[in-house]
Amino acid sequence: MVSAVRLSSILELKKYIPILGLRSLSVFLLFLANLLLARIASSAAEFGSFLLWLTCLNILVILLKFGVDTGAIRFVSAYKTIHKCSVIAAYRDYSLKKIIKNSFFAAMLLVIYYFSGYEFFDSFSSVYCIYLALAGFLLAHSQYRRGELIGAGLPKLSEAGESLLRPVSLIAVAAYFLSEGPPLNAVDLIQVLTVILLVTSLVMFLVANFFLPLKNVMPRDPLKNELAEWSRSTRGMATNVFVRQVIKSADILFCALFLSPEEVAFYAVASRLADVVVFALTSLNLIFAPTISGLYAEGKKDALNLYLRNTSRLVFFIGGFMFLLIFFCGENLLGLYGEEYTESYYALLILAFGQLINSFFGSSGYVASMTGHQGELTKALMISAVISCFLYIVLLPMMGILGAAIASMSGTVCWNVVVSNRMTSVENLKSRAF
């Protein structure tokens, strides 16, 4: 029996090789796109302002989606299996209405902020808010469509549409400006990205509706029970994803408060390079999630633990290889952005080590979310957020970007350790690689 489960688990992992290939290509293209954007920026300060705007965009998108993209993976997959096409159509309608409603309220708040003339960050002009509202809706819609495709069992198509189209478009535009156009300021870079997000969102809309043609299939009953479940589940997922994104983005926000725009750019580039260490984990987490949920629902904890161990070892070994690459080549990679960026090399090593520990614990967050223990994850993330914010306030003024890197790594390690230990004690589920 154990041998059969082991064989099944190995065969399951082999299915992810094409996804990892697509994601590897996407990571390389994103690196090249960021590199070219840094090159066409008129200065490191302008690029730093653009990256601060991008950080705010990523936080806003979490609020606009409010968990419906992760919910799509769970619910579309479940309803597709039992042929509830009308319920899938209802969930899509529910999700899109939520994104539009949240985007409307966010746009109103951003317009008020714009006309107030107040600038919270010195490097964040109020004019950025107009583009933030539009880009936030476009990116939220695109990522929701990505969740639909994953839930429908089309992860490769999802990666090709969302993860490849955007960086390829950015590279093409950046290469043009690098050869033909003048250097761009932060607003110019924001406008370029907003146009590309518009194209990506439209493509994802067309692809999702082609493969999930359910818009004319509507349920006859009000689906009160389903609506309550959707609201409860997406709210819990959104809370955890939002807190995790705030923890991930807090370093950039605190750097913007305490440091110059140039230093924000140096740190942000290092942070993005460090994320390469967990590219396998972030790529496969959304695909692991349905399997984790299914095995837990069937009560197959032995099979689930074996699955978690194999997947964690896979992402940890890939993460270890990427960490070694950064350790030996990180300074040269930073130098491609400009000689001044190499001063963030030691911050890069600290951040990369934190992400290596993250990959060691595997899908610990998704194990909690997919087994009904979102509350445990929320508590761990809250504890981590408090510790990280305290360390940012203490270390940033004294140590600059090194202090930000230490605080960020501490937060990452904290929530992974807490969640992993809680899931082991509560459910006897172990997501660690070893």
Short mmCIF file of C-alpha atoms in Angstrom, two decimals:
data_model
loop_
_atom_site.label_atom_id
_atom_site.label_comp_id
_atom_site.label_asym_id
_atom_site.label_seq_id
_atom_site.Cartn_x
_atom_site.Cartn_y
_atom_site.Cartn_z
CA MET A 1 0.00 0.00 0.00
CA VAL A 2 2.76 2.44 0.95
CA SER A 3 4.68 1.56 -2.20
CA ALA A 4 1.61 2.24 -4.30
CA VAL A 5 1.11 5.62 -2.63
CA ARG A 6 4.80 6.44 -3.08
CA LEU A 7 4.66 5.56 -6.78
CA SER A 8 1.48 7.59 -7.23
CA SER A 9 3.09 10.56 -5.51
CA ILE A 10 6.18 10.40 -7.72
CA LEU A 11 4.06 10.18 -10.86
CA GLU A 12 2.05 13.16 -9.59
CA LEU A 13 5.24 15.23 -9.22
CA LYS A 14 6.30 14.43 -12.78
CA LYS A 15 3.21 16.25 -14.02
CA TYR A 16 4.63 19.48 -12.62
CA ILE A 17 7.78 19.44 -14.76
CA PRO A 18 6.13 21.38 -17.64
CA ILE A 19 4.77 23.94 -15.15
CA LEU A 20 8.22 24.38 -13.62
CA GLY A 21 9.64 24.79 -17.11
CA LEU A 22 7.15 27.51 -17.95
CA ARG A 23 7.70 29.17 -14.58
CA SER A 24 11.49 29.06 -15.00
CA LEU A 25 11.11 30.81 -18.32
CA SER A 26 8.79 33.33 -16.69
CA VAL A 27 11.28 34.05 -13.89
CA PHE A 28 14.05 34.63 -16.42
CA LEU A 29 11.84 36.90 -18.51
CA LEU A 30 10.78 38.90 -15.43
CA PHE A 31 14.43 39.33 -14.46
CA LEU A 32 15.23 40.55 -17.96
CA ALA A 33 12.19 42.86 -17.97
CA ASN A 34 13.15 44.41 -14.61
CA LEU A 35 16.71 44.80 -15.79
CA LEU A 36 15.64 46.62 -18.95
CA LEU A 37 13.20 48.82 -17.00
CA ALA A 38 16.03 49.81 -14.65
CA ARG A 39 18.17 50.62 -17.68
CA ILE A 40 15.57 52.84 -19.36
CA ALA A 41 14.76 54.67 -16.11
CA SER A 42 16.27 58.13 -15.99
CA SER A 43 17.80 57.43 -12.55
CA ALA A 44 17.83 54.93 -9.71
CA ALA A 45 15.55 57.30 -7.77
CA GLU A 46 12.90 57.19 -10.52
CA PHE A 47 13.14 53.42 -10.69
CA GLY A 48 12.81 53.29 -6.90
CA SER A 49 9.62 55.37 -7.08
CA PHE A 50 8.25 53.02 -9.73
CA LEU A 51 9.02 49.96 -7.57
CA LEU A 52 7.31 51.61 -4.59
CA TRP A 53 4.21 52.13 -6.75
CA LEU A 54 4.42 48.50 -7.84
CA THR A 55 4.57 47.39 -4.21
CA CYS A 56 1.44 49.42 -3.41
CA LEU A 57 -0.23 47.87 -6.48
CA ASN A 58 0.43 44.33 -5.25
CA ILE A 59 -1.13 45.13 -1.87
CA LEU A 60 -4.15 46.79 -3.49
CA VAL A 61 -4.75 43.82 -5.78
CA ILE A 62 -5.08 41.49 -2.78
CA LEU A 63 -7.87 43.70 -1.42
CA LEU A 64 -9.61 43.94 -4.80
CA LYS A 65 -9.64 40.19 -5.36
CA PHE A 66 -10.37 39.44 -1.71
CA GLY A 67 -9.63 35.74 -2.13
CA VAL A 68 -11.84 35.00 -5.14
CA ASP A 69 -8.86 33.87 -7.24
CA THR A 70 -7.77 31.28 -4.66
CA GLY A 71 -11.44 30.41 -4.21
CA ALA A 72 -11.70 29.78 -7.95
CA ILE A 73 -9.00 27.13 -7.69
CA ARG A 74 -10.93 25.36 -4.95
CA PHE A 75 -14.52 25.78 -6.13
CA VAL A 76 -14.13 25.56 -9.92
CA SER A 77 -12.09 22.39 -9.45
CA ALA A 78 -14.67 20.86 -7.09
CA TYR A 79 -17.74 21.83 -9.12
CA LYS A 80 -16.14 20.82 -12.41
CA THR A 81 -15.51 17.36 -11.00
CA ILE A 82 -19.19 16.85 -10.17
CA HIS A 83 -20.45 18.64 -13.28
CA LYS A 84 -22.12 21.60 -11.57
CA CYS A 85 -21.70 24.00 -14.49
CA SER A 86 -24.46 26.29 -13.28
CA VAL A 87 -22.74 26.65 -9.89
CA ILE A 88 -19.43 27.49 -11.59
CA ALA A 89 -21.25 30.17 -13.57
CA ALA A 90 -22.73 31.55 -10.36
CA TYR A 91 -19.32 31.62 -8.67
CA ARG A 92 -17.82 33.48 -11.64
CA ASP A 93 -20.62 36.02 -11.48
CA TYR A 94 -20.12 36.39 -7.71
CA SER A 95 -16.35 36.85 -8.09
CA LEU A 96 -16.42 39.40 -10.89
CA LYS A 97 -19.06 41.48 -9.11
CA LYS A 98 -16.89 41.48 -5.98
CA ILE A 99 -13.80 42.61 -7.93
CA ILE A 100 -15.76 45.40 -9.67
CA LYS A 101 -17.36 46.58 -6.42
CA ASN A 102 -14.06 46.58 -4.54
CA SER A 103 -12.33 48.36 -7.43
CA PHE A 104 -15.00 51.07 -7.46
CA PHE A 105 -14.60 51.82 -3.74
CA ALA A 106 -10.80 51.72 -4.01
CA ALA A 107 -10.92 54.14 -6.96
CA MET A 108 -13.07 56.56 -4.96
CA LEU A 109 -10.62 56.52 -2.05
CA LEU A 110 -7.65 56.99 -4.36
CA VAL A 111 -9.36 59.92 -6.11
CA ILE A 112 -9.97 61.55 -2.73
CA TYR A 113 -6.30 61.00 -1.84
CA TYR A 114 -5.28 62.50 -5.19
CA PHE A 115 -7.28 65.69 -4.71
CA SER A 116 -6.11 66.03 -1.11
CA GLY A 117 -2.60 66.67 -2.41
CA TYR A 118 -1.13 64.80 0.56
CA GLU A 119 1.91 62.60 -0.13
CA PHE A 120 2.48 59.85 2.43
CA PHE A 121 5.87 58.94 0.94
CA ASP A 122 8.29 61.56 -0.37
CA SER A 123 8.86 59.45 -3.49
CA PHE A 124 5.17 58.65 -4.06
CA SER A 125 3.38 61.45 -5.93
CA SER A 126 -0.39 61.68 -5.56
CA VAL A 127 -0.69 61.48 -9.37
CA TYR A 128 0.34 57.82 -9.11
CA CYS A 129 -3.05 57.05 -7.52
CA ILE A 130 -4.98 57.42 -10.79
CA TYR A 131 -2.88 54.75 -12.44
CA LEU A 132 -2.96 52.66 -9.26
CA ALA A 133 -6.77 52.39 -9.41
CA LEU A 134 -6.84 51.35 -13.08
CA ALA A 135 -3.86 48.99 -12.91
CA GLY A 136 -5.22 47.43 -9.71
CA PHE A 137 -8.49 46.44 -11.39
CA LEU A 138 -6.73 45.08 -14.48
CA LEU A 139 -4.25 42.99 -12.50
CA ALA A 140 -6.94 41.70 -10.11
CA HIS A 141 -9.09 40.61 -13.05
CA SER A 142 -6.16 38.95 -14.79
CA GLN A 143 -5.12 37.02 -11.67
CA TYR A 144 -8.70 35.91 -11.05
CA ARG A 145 -8.87 34.49 -14.58
CA ARG A 146 -5.63 32.69 -13.85
CA GLY A 147 -7.28 31.05 -10.82
CA GLU A 148 -10.22 29.97 -13.00
CA LEU A 149 -7.92 28.24 -15.47
CA ILE A 150 -6.00 26.46 -12.71
CA GLY A 151 -9.27 25.31 -11.15
CA ALA A 152 -10.43 24.06 -14.56
CA GLY A 153 -7.32 21.87 -14.79
CA LEU A 154 -5.42 24.09 -17.24
CA PRO A 155 -2.34 25.22 -15.26
CA LYS A 156 -0.02 25.31 -18.28
CA LEU A 157 -2.38 27.60 -20.14
CA SER A 158 -2.68 29.74 -17.02
CA GLU A 159 1.09 30.13 -16.75
CA ALA A 160 1.45 30.90 -20.46
CA GLY A 161 -1.22 33.58 -20.33
CA GLU A 162 -0.48 35.34 -17.06
CA SER A 163 3.20 34.65 -16.37
CA LEU A 164 4.69 34.85 -19.85
CA LEU A 165 2.64 37.41 -21.76
CA ARG A 166 3.30 40.28 -19.34
CA PRO A 167 7.12 39.96 -19.12
CA VAL A 168 7.42 39.39 -22.88
CA SER A 169 5.42 42.57 -23.51
CA LEU A 170 7.52 44.50 -20.99
CA ILE A 171 10.74 43.29 -22.61
CA ALA A 172 9.55 44.33 -26.07
CA VAL A 173 8.53 47.82 -24.94
CA ALA A 174 11.64 48.31 -22.78
CA ALA A 175 13.93 47.17 -25.60
CA TYR A 176 12.30 49.71 -27.90
CA PHE A 177 12.84 52.59 -25.47
CA LEU A 178 16.37 51.42 -24.76
CA SER A 179 17.30 51.66 -28.42
CA GLU A 180 15.06 54.48 -29.64
CA GLY A 181 13.50 56.49 -26.86
CA PRO A 182 14.72 58.88 -24.16
CA PRO A 183 15.07 57.76 -20.49
CA LEU A 184 11.73 57.42 -18.71
CA ASN A 185 10.68 58.81 -15.35
CA ALA A 186 8.52 56.94 -12.83
CA VAL A 187 5.21 58.12 -14.32
CA ASP A 188 6.30 56.98 -17.78
CA LEU A 189 7.18 53.53 -16.44
CA ILE A 190 3.82 53.31 -14.66
CA GLN A 191 1.97 54.23 -17.86
CA VAL A 192 3.85 51.57 -19.82
CA LEU A 193 2.99 48.88 -17.27
CA THR A 194 -0.67 49.95 -17.12
CA VAL A 195 -1.06 49.55 -20.88
CA ILE A 196 0.54 46.11 -20.74
CA LEU A 197 -1.77 45.10 -17.89
CA LEU A 198 -4.72 46.16 -20.06
CA VAL A 199 -3.55 43.85 -22.86
CA THR A 200 -2.87 40.96 -20.46
CA SER A 201 -6.26 41.33 -18.78
CA LEU A 202 -8.06 41.28 -22.13
CA VAL A 203 -6.18 38.17 -23.27
CA MET A 204 -6.93 36.33 -20.01
CA PHE A 205 -10.61 37.31 -20.33
CA LEU A 206 -10.81 35.85 -23.84
CA VAL A 207 -8.90 32.67 -22.95
CA ALA A 208 -10.93 31.96 -19.78
CA ASN A 209 -14.25 32.48 -21.54
CA PHE A 210 -13.19 30.27 -24.43
CA PHE A 211 -12.30 27.34 -22.19
CA LEU A 212 -15.05 27.97 -19.63
CA PRO A 213 -18.03 29.03 -21.78
CA LEU A 214 -20.52 29.15 -18.93
CA LYS A 215 -21.87 32.67 -19.05
CA ASN A 216 -25.32 31.53 -20.27
CA VAL A 217 -25.65 28.68 -17.75
CA MET A 218 -27.29 30.09 -14.64
CA PRO A 219 -28.72 28.28 -11.60
CA ARG A 220 -32.43 28.13 -10.84
CA ASP A 221 -32.11 28.45 -7.06
CA PRO A 222 -30.51 31.29 -5.07
CA LEU A 223 -27.63 29.09 -3.85
CA LYS A 224 -27.76 30.55 -0.35
CA ASN A 225 -25.59 27.83 1.14
CA GLU A 226 -22.96 28.20 -1.57
CA LEU A 227 -22.91 31.98 -1.25
CA ALA A 228 -22.32 31.70 2.48
CA GLU A 229 -19.49 29.22 1.91
CA TRP A 230 -17.91 31.38 -0.80
CA SER A 231 -18.03 34.44 1.42
CA ARG A 232 -16.59 32.64 4.44
CA SER A 233 -13.82 30.84 2.54
CA THR A 234 -12.70 33.76 0.38
CA ARG A 235 -12.71 36.07 3.39
CA GLY A 236 -10.39 33.75 5.30
CA MET A 237 -8.13 33.23 2.29
CA ALA A 238 -8.00 36.95 1.55
CA THR A 239 -7.10 37.83 5.14
CA ASN A 240 -4.16 35.44 5.15
CA VAL A 241 -2.94 36.40 1.69
CA PHE A 242 -3.27 40.11 2.52
CA VAL A 243 -1.32 39.82 5.78
CA ARG A 244 1.33 37.75 4.01
CA GLN A 245 1.57 40.32 1.22
CA VAL A 246 1.86 43.16 3.75
CA ILE A 247 4.66 41.27 5.50
CA LYS A 248 6.33 40.74 2.13
CA SER A 249 5.89 44.39 1.11
CA ALA A 250 6.50 46.03 4.48
CA ASP A 251 10.24 46.15 3.84
CA ILE A 252 9.77 48.34 0.75
CA LEU A 253 7.25 50.58 2.54
CA PHE A 254 9.48 51.06 5.58
CA CYS A 255 12.48 51.68 3.32
CA ALA A 256 10.47 54.41 1.59
CA LEU A 257 9.79 56.00 4.99
CA PHE A 258 13.36 55.90 6.29
CA LEU A 259 15.63 55.79 3.22
CA SER A 260 16.19 57.66 -0.03
CA PRO A 261 14.48 56.61 -3.31
CA GLU A 262 17.84 55.33 -4.57
CA GLU A 263 18.21 53.02 -1.58
CA VAL A 264 14.62 51.86 -2.08
CA ALA A 265 15.60 50.84 -5.62
CA PHE A 266 18.72 49.00 -4.41
CA TYR A 267 16.77 47.08 -1.79
CA ALA A 268 13.78 46.33 -4.05
CA VAL A 269 16.03 44.87 -6.74
CA ALA A 270 17.75 42.65 -4.14
CA SER A 271 14.36 41.54 -2.79
CA ARG A 272 13.12 40.59 -6.25
CA LEU A 273 16.27 38.61 -6.96
CA ALA A 274 15.94 36.78 -3.64
CA ASP A 275 12.43 35.67 -4.62
CA VAL A 276 14.05 33.46 -7.27
CA VAL A 277 14.92 31.04 -4.46
CA VAL A 278 11.22 30.25 -3.91
CA PHE A 279 10.06 30.40 -7.51
CA ALA A 280 9.37 26.64 -7.50
CA LEU A 281 7.34 26.91 -4.29
CA THR A 282 5.27 29.89 -5.44
CA SER A 283 4.78 28.31 -8.87
CA LEU A 284 3.51 24.99 -7.58
CA ASN A 285 1.64 26.07 -4.43
CA LEU A 286 -1.55 26.85 -6.31
CA ILE A 287 -1.35 23.50 -8.06
CA PHE A 288 -0.56 21.61 -4.85
CA ALA A 289 -3.57 23.18 -3.12
CA PRO A 290 -6.36 21.05 -4.73
CA THR A 291 -4.44 17.83 -4.04
CA ILE A 292 -3.85 18.80 -0.40
CA SER A 293 -7.54 19.63 0.02
CA GLY A 294 -8.67 16.41 -1.69
CA LEU A 295 -6.43 14.04 0.29
CA TYR A 296 -7.38 15.71 3.57
CA ALA A 297 -11.10 15.51 2.77
CA GLU A 298 -10.71 11.79 2.05
CA GLY A 299 -8.94 11.26 5.38
CA LYS A 300 -5.76 9.98 3.70
CA LYS A 301 -3.26 11.60 6.06
CA ASP A 302 -0.47 9.10 5.37
CA ALA A 303 -0.73 9.75 1.65
CA LEU A 304 -0.94 13.50 2.30
CA ASN A 305 2.19 13.47 4.49
CA LEU A 306 4.08 11.54 1.82
CA TYR A 307 2.88 14.00 -0.82
CA LEU A 308 3.90 16.98 1.33
CA ARG A 309 7.34 15.52 1.98
CA ASN A 310 8.02 14.83 -1.69
CA THR A 311 6.82 18.23 -2.86
CA SER A 312 8.74 20.03 -0.09
CA ARG A 313 11.94 18.23 -0.99
CA LEU A 314 11.46 19.10 -4.63
CA VAL A 315 11.05 22.84 -3.98
CA PHE A 316 13.80 22.84 -1.32
CA PHE A 317 16.37 21.26 -3.64
CA ILE A 318 15.49 23.72 -6.40
CA GLY A 319 15.62 26.55 -3.86
CA GLY A 320 19.03 25.38 -2.64
CA PHE A 321 20.39 25.45 -6.18
CA MET A 322 19.05 28.97 -6.72
CA PHE A 323 20.54 30.12 -3.38
CA LEU A 324 23.98 28.87 -4.45
CA LEU A 325 23.55 30.69 -7.75
CA ILE A 326 22.81 33.93 -5.89
CA PHE A 327 25.66 33.34 -3.42
CA PHE A 328 28.28 33.00 -6.14
CA CYS A 329 26.80 35.22 -8.87
CA GLY A 330 24.59 37.67 -6.97
CA GLU A 331 26.99 40.59 -7.11
CA ASN A 332 27.38 40.21 -10.87
CA LEU A 333 23.61 39.97 -11.31
CA LEU A 334 23.11 43.17 -9.32
CA GLY A 335 25.83 44.86 -11.38
CA LEU A 336 23.75 44.33 -14.51
CA TYR A 337 21.28 46.91 -13.16
CA GLY A 338 24.10 49.40 -12.63
CA GLU A 339 27.31 49.52 -10.64
CA GLU A 340 25.60 51.30 -7.75
CA TYR A 341 23.20 48.39 -7.19
CA THR A 342 26.02 46.07 -6.03
CA GLU A 343 25.97 47.68 -2.59
CA SER A 344 22.84 45.63 -1.83
CA TYR A 345 24.68 42.30 -2.26
CA TYR A 346 24.78 41.43 1.45
CA ALA A 347 21.11 42.36 1.82
CA LEU A 348 20.45 40.00 -1.10
CA LEU A 349 22.23 37.13 0.67
CA ILE A 350 20.21 37.65 3.87
CA LEU A 351 16.92 37.79 1.95
CA ALA A 352 17.83 34.73 -0.15
CA PHE A 353 18.66 32.74 2.99
CA GLY A 354 15.27 33.64 4.45
CA GLN A 355 13.58 32.39 1.28
CA LEU A 356 15.62 29.18 1.43
CA ILE A 357 14.16 28.53 4.89
CA ASN A 358 10.73 29.33 3.43
CA SER A 359 11.22 26.65 0.78
CA PHE A 360 12.37 24.17 3.46
CA PHE A 361 8.95 24.41 5.15
CA GLY A 362 7.18 23.82 1.83
CA SER A 363 3.48 24.55 1.45
CA SER A 364 2.89 25.15 5.17
CA GLY A 365 0.53 28.07 4.57
CA TYR A 366 -1.55 26.18 2.03
CA VAL A 367 -1.69 23.13 4.30
CA ALA A 368 -3.36 25.31 6.93
CA SER A 369 -5.70 27.00 4.43
CA MET A 370 -6.75 23.82 2.63
CA THR A 371 -7.47 21.88 5.83
CA GLY A 372 -9.73 24.46 7.47
CA HIS A 373 -7.10 25.93 9.79
CA GLN A 374 -6.98 29.44 8.31
CA GLY A 375 -7.17 30.80 11.85
CA GLU A 376 -3.85 29.21 12.78
CA LEU A 377 -2.23 30.76 9.73
CA THR A 378 -3.74 34.15 10.52
CA LYS A 379 -2.37 34.07 14.08
CA ALA A 380 1.09 33.11 12.86
CA LEU A 381 1.08 35.86 10.24
CA MET A 382 -0.06 38.45 12.77
CA ILE A 383 2.73 37.48 15.17
CA SER A 384 5.21 37.65 12.31
CA ALA A 385 3.91 41.07 11.22
CA VAL A 386 4.34 42.53 14.72
CA ILE A 387 7.89 41.17 15.04
CA SER A 388 8.86 42.36 11.56
CA CYS A 389 7.46 45.88 12.01
CA PHE A 390 9.26 46.26 15.34
CA LEU A 391 12.55 45.18 13.74
CA TYR A 392 12.05 47.53 10.77
CA ILE A 393 11.57 50.49 13.08
CA VAL A 394 14.60 49.56 15.19
CA LEU A 395 17.06 48.31 12.55
CA LEU A 396 16.35 50.45 9.48
CA PRO A 397 17.60 53.78 10.92
CA MET A 398 20.75 52.07 12.23
CA MET A 399 21.62 49.59 9.46
CA GLY A 400 19.80 50.79 6.35
CA ILE A 401 18.93 48.12 3.81
CA LEU A 402 20.78 45.45 5.82
CA GLY A 403 18.40 46.11 8.71
CA ALA A 404 15.42 45.79 6.38
CA ALA A 405 16.75 42.45 5.11
CA ILE A 406 17.23 41.08 8.63
CA ALA A 407 13.73 42.16 9.67
CA SER A 408 12.18 40.65 6.53
CA MET A 409 14.01 37.34 6.97
CA SER A 410 12.95 37.18 10.64
CA GLY A 411 9.28 37.59 9.71
CA THR A 412 9.47 34.91 7.02
CA VAL A 413 11.12 32.40 9.35
CA CYS A 414 8.71 33.20 12.21
CA TRP A 415 5.41 32.43 10.49
CA ASN A 416 6.77 29.32 8.78
CA VAL A 417 8.00 27.85 12.07
CA VAL A 418 4.77 28.67 13.93
CA VAL A 419 2.43 27.30 11.22
CA SER A 420 4.50 24.16 10.67
CA ASN A 421 4.61 23.34 14.38
CA ARG A 422 0.88 24.00 14.84
CA MET A 423 -0.13 21.78 11.91
CA THR A 424 2.13 19.02 13.23
CA SER A 425 0.60 19.18 16.70
CA VAL A 426 -3.03 19.68 15.62
CA GLU A 427 -3.30 17.46 12.51
CA ASN A 428 0.01 15.55 12.51
CA LEU A 429 0.71 16.98 9.04
CA LYS A 430 4.36 17.70 8.31
CA SER A 431 5.19 19.98 5.39
CA ARG A 432 8.93 20.25 6.11
CA ALA A 433 11.40 18.83 3.61
CA PHE A 434 13.17 16.82 6.34
#
